[in-house]
Amino acid sequence: REFPGSEVDEALAVTMTSATPERAALIVQAMADRPDTVDLADVLNAAEQGPQQVRISAIDALRRVGDVSCLSPLLATAIADDAELALAAQETLAELPGQQVDDQIGGMLPSAKGAVYPLLIKLVGKRRIKSSVPDLLLALESSEKEIRGVAFIALGETVRLQRLSVLISQVIAPDHPEDLPVARQALKAASVRMPDREACATELTMALNRSPVAVQSTLLEILGEVSGATALKTIGKAAKSNEPQLQDTGSRVLGKWNSVEAAPVLLDLAKTAPANKYKVRALRGYLGLARKFSMPAEQRVEMCRNAFKATSRTAEHKLALDVLKIRSSVPGLKLAIEAMSIPGLKDDATDAVRVIAEKLEKRGQDVSELLSSAGLE
């Protein structure tokens, strides 16, 4: 791999032709590890003919040293009858280097027929060839479910924000009802990769107003993946609506939110949700944020204090105490001592006080005065 000069490449190519398949498969990989001097024709020849083991190895090697000249042979292998070779060729086509490869795939797509047509659509998606989006939109008009399906997946990887409305419309009112699952998948994939998540969330929020309830739930789920301020506001509003399905979806998505920005929305929902089960779900999500994320001790303790005030349920009080134990601090110890006076919580709060005090003492903090104030040694 490190020897200089093309003579080594010539010797490797000659040796490969007479080696056992196991040995030849290793040699072709060594050839591909010499990209500056490798003879691409030798690797491509090994990929097109010979023992299957060697062909698969050579096809894999083309990921590193191949170029646009390899496109046609790889496409032929990718739609051939041998499933293992076809899969290897498809994987290499997705990674074959060079802008020229993208350009040629895009150029072939409009006139493609037969088995190569869905393959090219898949490659447009995997290689994210955004210039081919108009051709993908035409593919959605195909009478074949398979073609529409791969086109949806490819659009999920390539469509820009300006064309996101196409996928939204197909989720709200699909031209073919059987396409709805793949249309949802495509919309989610497209939404979560948008560079401007606020603009994307605005598009999805606007679509809520013209969607039936079932579709609104789908859009809320996608908004949860997009995240951001706009998505948070929209989902919070849905969770407090008069529609039970939206209450359920909204509170569930909020309960899985992955940033502390959701804390005020969850706390408000814990106090005002239309149904008690959604209040419980919101409060547990709120405490989950206090438990998972880094924040000043005072902020965490204030969140736990809010949780104590928001409910009279012992189960959630215990969850708040768990947060104080896991994220031990002097302010948390003080709150746990206060919680000892809550009816039905004295034993659990006393245990939390002991656990927190032990952790603090191990860190060199003297909390004996606080323990004495709670009547504890």
PDB file of N, CA, C and O in Angstrom, residues 161 164 168 184-205 217-235 253-254 256-259 261:
ATOM      1  N   LEU A 161     -37.363  23.618   1.238  1.00  0.00           N
ATOM      2  CA  LEU A 161     -38.499  24.180   1.968  1.00  0.00           C
ATOM      3  C   LEU A 161     -39.573  24.701   1.018  1.00  0.00           C
ATOM      4  O   LEU A 161     -40.770  24.559   1.293  1.00  0.00           O
ATOM      5  N   LEU A 164     -41.811  21.905   0.149  1.00  0.00           N
ATOM      6  CA  LEU A 164     -42.298  21.052   1.234  1.00  0.00           C
ATOM      7  C   LEU A 164     -43.821  20.916   1.191  1.00  0.00           C
ATOM      8  O   LEU A 164     -44.382  19.896   1.608  1.00  0.00           O
ATOM      9  N   ILE A 168     -46.650  17.935   2.195  1.00  0.00           N
ATOM     10  CA  ILE A 168     -47.728  18.224   3.150  1.00  0.00           C
ATOM     11  C   ILE A 168     -49.082  17.918   2.520  1.00  0.00           C
ATOM     12  O   ILE A 168     -49.946  17.286   3.140  1.00  0.00           O
ATOM     13  N   ARG A 184     -46.087  10.168   4.752  1.00  0.00           N
ATOM     14  CA  ARG A 184     -45.770  10.631   6.114  1.00  0.00           C
ATOM     15  C   ARG A 184     -44.279  10.485   6.398  1.00  0.00           C
ATOM     16  O   ARG A 184     -43.647  11.383   6.962  1.00  0.00           O
ATOM     17  N   GLN A 185     -43.732   9.338   6.016  1.00  0.00           N
ATOM     18  CA  GLN A 185     -42.302   9.087   6.238  1.00  0.00           C
ATOM     19  C   GLN A 185     -41.454  10.125   5.513  1.00  0.00           C
ATOM     20  O   GLN A 185     -40.470  10.639   6.061  1.00  0.00           O
ATOM     21  N   ALA A 186     -41.834  10.445   4.280  1.00  0.00           N
ATOM     22  CA  ALA A 186     -41.086  11.413   3.494  1.00  0.00           C
ATOM     23  C   ALA A 186     -41.179  12.808   4.098  1.00  0.00           C
ATOM     24  O   ALA A 186     -40.175  13.539   4.169  1.00  0.00           O
ATOM     25  N   LEU A 187     -42.373  13.196   4.550  1.00  0.00           N
ATOM     26  CA  LEU A 187     -42.548  14.523   5.144  1.00  0.00           C
ATOM     27  C   LEU A 187     -41.726  14.654   6.418  1.00  0.00           C
ATOM     28  O   LEU A 187     -41.088  15.692   6.655  1.00  0.00           O
ATOM     29  N   LYS A 188     -41.706  13.624   7.211  1.00  0.00           N
ATOM     30  CA  LYS A 188     -40.911  13.666   8.445  1.00  0.00           C
ATOM     31  C   LYS A 188     -39.424  13.792   8.114  1.00  0.00           C
ATOM     32  O   LYS A 188     -38.712  14.628   8.703  1.00  0.00           O
ATOM     33  N   ALA A 189     -38.939  12.981   7.169  1.00  0.00           N
ATOM     34  CA  ALA A 189     -37.519  13.023   6.802  1.00  0.00           C
ATOM     35  C   ALA A 189     -37.142  14.399   6.261  1.00  0.00           C
ATOM     36  O   ALA A 189     -36.077  14.943   6.594  1.00  0.00           O
ATOM     37  N   ALA A 190     -37.998  14.964   5.426  1.00  0.00           N
ATOM     38  CA  ALA A 190     -37.713  16.281   4.858  1.00  0.00           C
ATOM     39  C   ALA A 190     -37.725  17.359   5.937  1.00  0.00           C
ATOM     40  O   ALA A 190     -36.854  18.239   5.961  1.00  0.00           O
ATOM     41  N   SER A 191     -38.685  17.289   6.840  1.00  0.00           N
ATOM     42  CA  SER A 191     -38.849  18.334   7.854  1.00  0.00           C
ATOM     43  C   SER A 191     -37.656  18.387   8.808  1.00  0.00           C
ATOM     44  O   SER A 191     -37.162  19.457   9.140  1.00  0.00           O
ATOM     45  N   VAL A 192     -37.200  17.232   9.266  1.00  0.00           N
ATOM     46  CA  VAL A 192     -36.143  17.227  10.282  1.00  0.00           C
ATOM     47  C   VAL A 192     -34.780  17.630   9.715  1.00  0.00           C
ATOM     48  O   VAL A 192     -33.876  17.975  10.480  1.00  0.00           O
ATOM     49  N   ARG A 193     -34.620  17.616   8.383  1.00  0.00           N
ATOM     50  CA  ARG A 193     -33.324  18.019   7.822  1.00  0.00           C
ATOM     51  C   ARG A 193     -33.338  19.456   7.309  1.00  0.00           C
ATOM     52  O   ARG A 193     -32.302  19.935   6.831  1.00  0.00           O
ATOM     53  N   MET A 194     -34.472  20.156   7.424  1.00  0.00           N
ATOM     54  CA  MET A 194     -34.518  21.537   6.955  1.00  0.00           C
ATOM     55  C   MET A 194     -33.578  22.419   7.774  1.00  0.00           C
ATOM     56  O   MET A 194     -33.628  22.385   9.006  1.00  0.00           O
ATOM     57  N   PRO A 195     -32.724  23.220   7.115  1.00  0.00           N
ATOM     58  CA  PRO A 195     -31.797  24.061   7.865  1.00  0.00           C
ATOM     59  C   PRO A 195     -32.488  25.149   8.676  1.00  0.00           C
ATOM     60  O   PRO A 195     -32.006  25.531   9.738  1.00  0.00           O
ATOM     61  N   ASP A 196     -33.627  25.652   8.198  1.00  0.00           N
ATOM     62  CA  ASP A 196     -34.381  26.684   8.922  1.00  0.00           C
ATOM     63  C   ASP A 196     -35.581  26.013   9.578  1.00  0.00           C
ATOM     64  O   ASP A 196     -36.658  25.916   8.995  1.00  0.00           O
ATOM     65  N   ARG A 197     -35.397  25.542  10.808  1.00  0.00           N
ATOM     66  CA  ARG A 197     -36.461  24.767  11.450  1.00  0.00           C
ATOM     67  C   ARG A 197     -37.652  25.630  11.809  1.00  0.00           C
ATOM     68  O   ARG A 197     -38.791  25.133  11.854  1.00  0.00           O
ATOM     69  N   GLU A 198     -37.438  26.922  12.075  1.00  0.00           N
ATOM     70  CA  GLU A 198     -38.570  27.786  12.406  1.00  0.00           C
ATOM     71  C   GLU A 198     -39.466  27.980  11.183  1.00  0.00           C
ATOM     72  O   GLU A 198     -40.690  27.951  11.288  1.00  0.00           O
ATOM     73  N   ALA A 199     -38.856  28.186  10.015  1.00  0.00           N
ATOM     74  CA  ALA A 199     -39.640  28.323   8.792  1.00  0.00           C
ATOM     75  C   ALA A 199     -40.376  27.026   8.472  1.00  0.00           C
ATOM     76  O   ALA A 199     -41.547  27.038   8.048  1.00  0.00           O
ATOM     77  N   CYS A 200     -39.716  25.909   8.694  1.00  0.00           N
ATOM     78  CA  CYS A 200     -40.359  24.605   8.473  1.00  0.00           C
ATOM     79  C   CYS A 200     -41.533  24.420   9.425  1.00  0.00           C
ATOM     80  O   CYS A 200     -42.616  23.991   9.017  1.00  0.00           O
ATOM     81  N   ALA A 201     -41.340  24.761  10.699  1.00  0.00           N
ATOM     82  CA  ALA A 201     -42.411  24.631  11.684  1.00  0.00           C
ATOM     83  C   ALA A 201     -43.584  25.536  11.335  1.00  0.00           C
ATOM     84  O   ALA A 201     -44.750  25.180  11.554  1.00  0.00           O
ATOM     85  N   THR A 202     -43.298  26.701  10.774  1.00  0.00           N
ATOM     86  CA  THR A 202     -44.373  27.610  10.350  1.00  0.00           C
ATOM     87  C   THR A 202     -45.202  26.980   9.234  1.00  0.00           C
ATOM     88  O   THR A 202     -46.434  27.062   9.234  1.00  0.00           O
ATOM     89  N   GLU A 203     -44.527  26.351   8.270  1.00  0.00           N
ATOM     90  CA  GLU A 203     -45.240  25.663   7.185  1.00  0.00           C
ATOM     91  C   GLU A 203     -46.158  24.572   7.731  1.00  0.00           C
ATOM     92  O   GLU A 203     -47.327  24.449   7.337  1.00  0.00           O
ATOM     93  N   LEU A 204     -45.648  23.775   8.659  1.00  0.00           N
ATOM     94  CA  LEU A 204     -46.432  22.684   9.228  1.00  0.00           C
ATOM     95  C   LEU A 204     -47.580  23.229  10.069  1.00  0.00           C
ATOM     96  O   LEU A 204     -48.685  22.676  10.062  1.00  0.00           O
ATOM     97  N   THR A 205     -47.340  24.306  10.793  1.00  0.00           N
ATOM     98  CA  THR A 205     -48.385  24.910  11.617  1.00  0.00           C
ATOM     99  C   THR A 205     -49.522  25.433  10.754  1.00  0.00           C
ATOM    100  O   THR A 205     -50.708  25.248  11.075  1.00  0.00           O
ATOM    101  N   SER A 217     -52.730  15.302  14.075  1.00  0.00           N
ATOM    102  CA  SER A 217     -51.913  14.518  15.005  1.00  0.00           C
ATOM    103  C   SER A 217     -50.584  14.132  14.372  1.00  0.00           C
ATOM    104  O   SER A 217     -49.527  14.195  15.014  1.00  0.00           O
ATOM    105  N   THR A 218     -50.626  13.730  13.102  1.00  0.00           N
ATOM    106  CA  THR A 218     -49.393  13.399  12.389  1.00  0.00           C
ATOM    107  C   THR A 218     -48.470  14.609  12.304  1.00  0.00           C
ATOM    108  O   THR A 218     -47.256  14.505  12.545  1.00  0.00           O
ATOM    109  N   LEU A 219     -49.036  15.754  11.972  1.00  0.00           N
ATOM    110  CA  LEU A 219     -48.228  16.968  11.854  1.00  0.00           C
ATOM    111  C   LEU A 219     -47.644  17.377  13.201  1.00  0.00           C
ATOM    112  O   LEU A 219     -46.512  17.871  13.276  1.00  0.00           O
ATOM    113  N   LEU A 220     -48.397  17.175  14.272  1.00  0.00           N
ATOM    114  CA  LEU A 220     -47.877  17.475  15.608  1.00  0.00           C
ATOM    115  C   LEU A 220     -46.690  16.576  15.946  1.00  0.00           C
ATOM    116  O   LEU A 220     -45.705  17.028  16.544  1.00  0.00           O
ATOM    117  N   GLU A 221     -46.785  15.314  15.577  1.00  0.00           N
ATOM    118  CA  GLU A 221     -45.667  14.392  15.804  1.00  0.00           C
ATOM    119  C   GLU A 221     -44.420  14.883  15.062  1.00  0.00           C
ATOM    120  O   GLU A 221     -43.311  14.875  15.616  1.00  0.00           O
ATOM    121  N   ILE A 222     -44.594  15.313  13.822  1.00  0.00           N
ATOM    122  CA  ILE A 222     -43.457  15.790  13.033  1.00  0.00           C
ATOM    123  C   ILE A 222     -42.913  17.087  13.617  1.00  0.00           C
ATOM    124  O   ILE A 222     -41.697  17.289  13.690  1.00  0.00           O
ATOM    125  N   LEU A 223     -43.803  17.962  14.063  1.00  0.00           N
ATOM    126  CA  LEU A 223     -43.361  19.202  14.705  1.00  0.00           C
ATOM    127  C   LEU A 223     -42.503  18.903  15.936  1.00  0.00           C
ATOM    128  O   LEU A 223     -41.546  19.619  16.229  1.00  0.00           O
ATOM    129  N   GLY A 224     -42.860  17.854  16.648  1.00  0.00           N
ATOM    130  CA  GLY A 224     -42.052  17.468  17.799  1.00  0.00           C
ATOM    131  C   GLY A 224     -40.641  17.087  17.400  1.00  0.00           C
ATOM    132  O   GLY A 224     -39.681  17.364  18.138  1.00  0.00           O
ATOM    133  N   GLU A 225     -40.474  16.469  16.229  1.00  0.00           N
ATOM    134  CA  GLU A 225     -39.137  16.117  15.737  1.00  0.00           C
ATOM    135  C   GLU A 225     -38.386  17.357  15.262  1.00  0.00           C
ATOM    136  O   GLU A 225     -37.167  17.449  15.414  1.00  0.00           O
ATOM    137  N   VAL A 226     -39.109  18.307  14.688  1.00  0.00           N
ATOM    138  CA  VAL A 226     -38.475  19.538  14.209  1.00  0.00           C
ATOM    139  C   VAL A 226     -37.999  20.377  15.385  1.00  0.00           C
ATOM    140  O   VAL A 226     -36.912  20.950  15.375  1.00  0.00           O
ATOM    141  N   SER A 227     -38.832  20.477  16.430  1.00  0.00           N
ATOM    142  CA  SER A 227     -38.577  21.247  17.650  1.00  0.00           C
ATOM    143  C   SER A 227     -38.439  22.734  17.349  1.00  0.00           C
ATOM    144  O   SER A 227     -38.728  23.198  16.250  1.00  0.00           O
ATOM    145  N   GLY A 228     -37.988  23.513  18.328  1.00  0.00           N
ATOM    146  CA  GLY A 228     -37.881  24.952  18.158  1.00  0.00           C
ATOM    147  C   GLY A 228     -39.063  25.684  18.766  1.00  0.00           C
ATOM    148  O   GLY A 228     -40.068  25.079  19.166  1.00  0.00           O
ATOM    149  N   ALA A 229     -38.971  27.007  18.801  1.00  0.00           N
ATOM    150  CA  ALA A 229     -39.971  27.829  19.480  1.00  0.00           C
ATOM    151  C   ALA A 229     -41.347  27.740  18.822  1.00  0.00           C
ATOM    152  O   ALA A 229     -42.371  27.636  19.508  1.00  0.00           O
ATOM    153  N   THR A 230     -41.392  27.794  17.492  1.00  0.00           N
ATOM    154  CA  THR A 230     -42.674  27.751  16.791  1.00  0.00           C
ATOM    155  C   THR A 230     -43.371  26.416  17.006  1.00  0.00           C
ATOM    156  O   THR A 230     -44.576  26.357  17.273  1.00  0.00           O
ATOM    157  N   ALA A 231     -42.617  25.341  16.886  1.00  0.00           N
ATOM    158  CA  ALA A 231     -43.190  24.005  17.097  1.00  0.00           C
ATOM    159  C   ALA A 231     -43.704  23.862  18.521  1.00  0.00           C
ATOM    160  O   ALA A 231     -44.799  23.325  18.752  1.00  0.00           O
ATOM    161  N   LEU A 232     -42.949  24.357  19.474  1.00  0.00           N
ATOM    162  CA  LEU A 232     -43.334  24.255  20.881  1.00  0.00           C
ATOM    163  C   LEU A 232     -44.645  24.996  21.138  1.00  0.00           C
ATOM    164  O   LEU A 232     -45.547  24.479  21.819  1.00  0.00           O
ATOM    165  N   LYS A 233     -44.771  26.179  20.582  1.00  0.00           N
ATOM    166  CA  LYS A 233     -45.993  26.967  20.764  1.00  0.00           C
ATOM    167  C   LYS A 233     -47.199  26.266  20.143  1.00  0.00           C
ATOM    168  O   LYS A 233     -48.275  26.190  20.751  1.00  0.00           O
ATOM    169  N   THR A 234     -47.014  25.733  18.951  1.00  0.00           N
ATOM    170  CA  THR A 234     -48.114  25.067  18.247  1.00  0.00           C
ATOM    171  C   THR A 234     -48.577  23.822  18.993  1.00  0.00           C
ATOM    172  O   THR A 234     -49.780  23.585  19.163  1.00  0.00           O
ATOM    173  N   ILE A 235     -47.639  23.026  19.451  1.00  0.00           N
ATOM    174  CA  ILE A 235     -47.992  21.784  20.145  1.00  0.00           C
ATOM    175  C   ILE A 235     -48.633  22.095  21.487  1.00  0.00           C
ATOM    176  O   ILE A 235     -49.592  21.430  21.905  1.00  0.00           O
ATOM    177  N   VAL A 253     -46.275  14.399  22.937  1.00  0.00           N
ATOM    178  CA  VAL A 253     -45.100  14.954  22.257  1.00  0.00           C
ATOM    179  C   VAL A 253     -44.351  15.904  23.187  1.00  0.00           C
ATOM    180  O   VAL A 253     -43.109  15.876  23.265  1.00  0.00           O
ATOM    181  N   LEU A 254     -45.077  16.727  23.922  1.00  0.00           N
ATOM    182  CA  LEU A 254     -44.428  17.639  24.871  1.00  0.00           C
ATOM    183  C   LEU A 254     -43.692  16.867  25.964  1.00  0.00           C
ATOM    184  O   LEU A 254     -42.619  17.278  26.414  1.00  0.00           O
ATOM    185  N   LYS A 256     -42.057  14.297  25.716  1.00  0.00           N
ATOM    186  CA  LYS A 256     -40.788  13.750  25.225  1.00  0.00           C
ATOM    187  C   LYS A 256     -39.838  14.853  24.749  1.00  0.00           C
ATOM    188  O   LYS A 256     -38.818  14.551  24.134  1.00  0.00           O
ATOM    189  N   TRP A 257     -40.183  16.114  25.021  1.00  0.00           N
ATOM    190  CA  TRP A 257     -39.383  17.228  24.491  1.00  0.00           C
ATOM    191  C   TRP A 257     -37.961  17.158  25.008  1.00  0.00           C
ATOM    192  O   TRP A 257     -37.722  16.818  26.163  1.00  0.00           O
ATOM    193  N   ASN A 258     -37.035  17.534  24.126  1.00  0.00           N
ATOM    194  CA  ASN A 258     -35.628  17.310  24.443  1.00  0.00           C
ATOM    195  C   ASN A 258     -34.863  18.599  24.707  1.00  0.00           C
ATOM    196  O   ASN A 258     -33.694  18.713  24.375  1.00  0.00           O
ATOM    197  N   SER A 259     -35.526  19.561  25.337  1.00  0.00           N
ATOM    198  CA  SER A 259     -34.828  20.773  25.763  1.00  0.00           C
ATOM    199  C   SER A 259     -35.628  21.431  26.883  1.00  0.00           C
ATOM    200  O   SER A 259     -36.842  21.259  26.980  1.00  0.00           O
ATOM    201  N   GLU A 261     -36.472  24.361  27.170  1.00  0.00           N
ATOM    202  CA  GLU A 261     -37.389  25.393  26.708  1.00  0.00           C
ATOM    203  C   GLU A 261     -38.856  24.969  26.850  1.00  0.00           C
ATOM    204  O   GLU A 261     -39.748  25.807  26.921  1.00  0.00           O
TER     205      GLU A 261
END
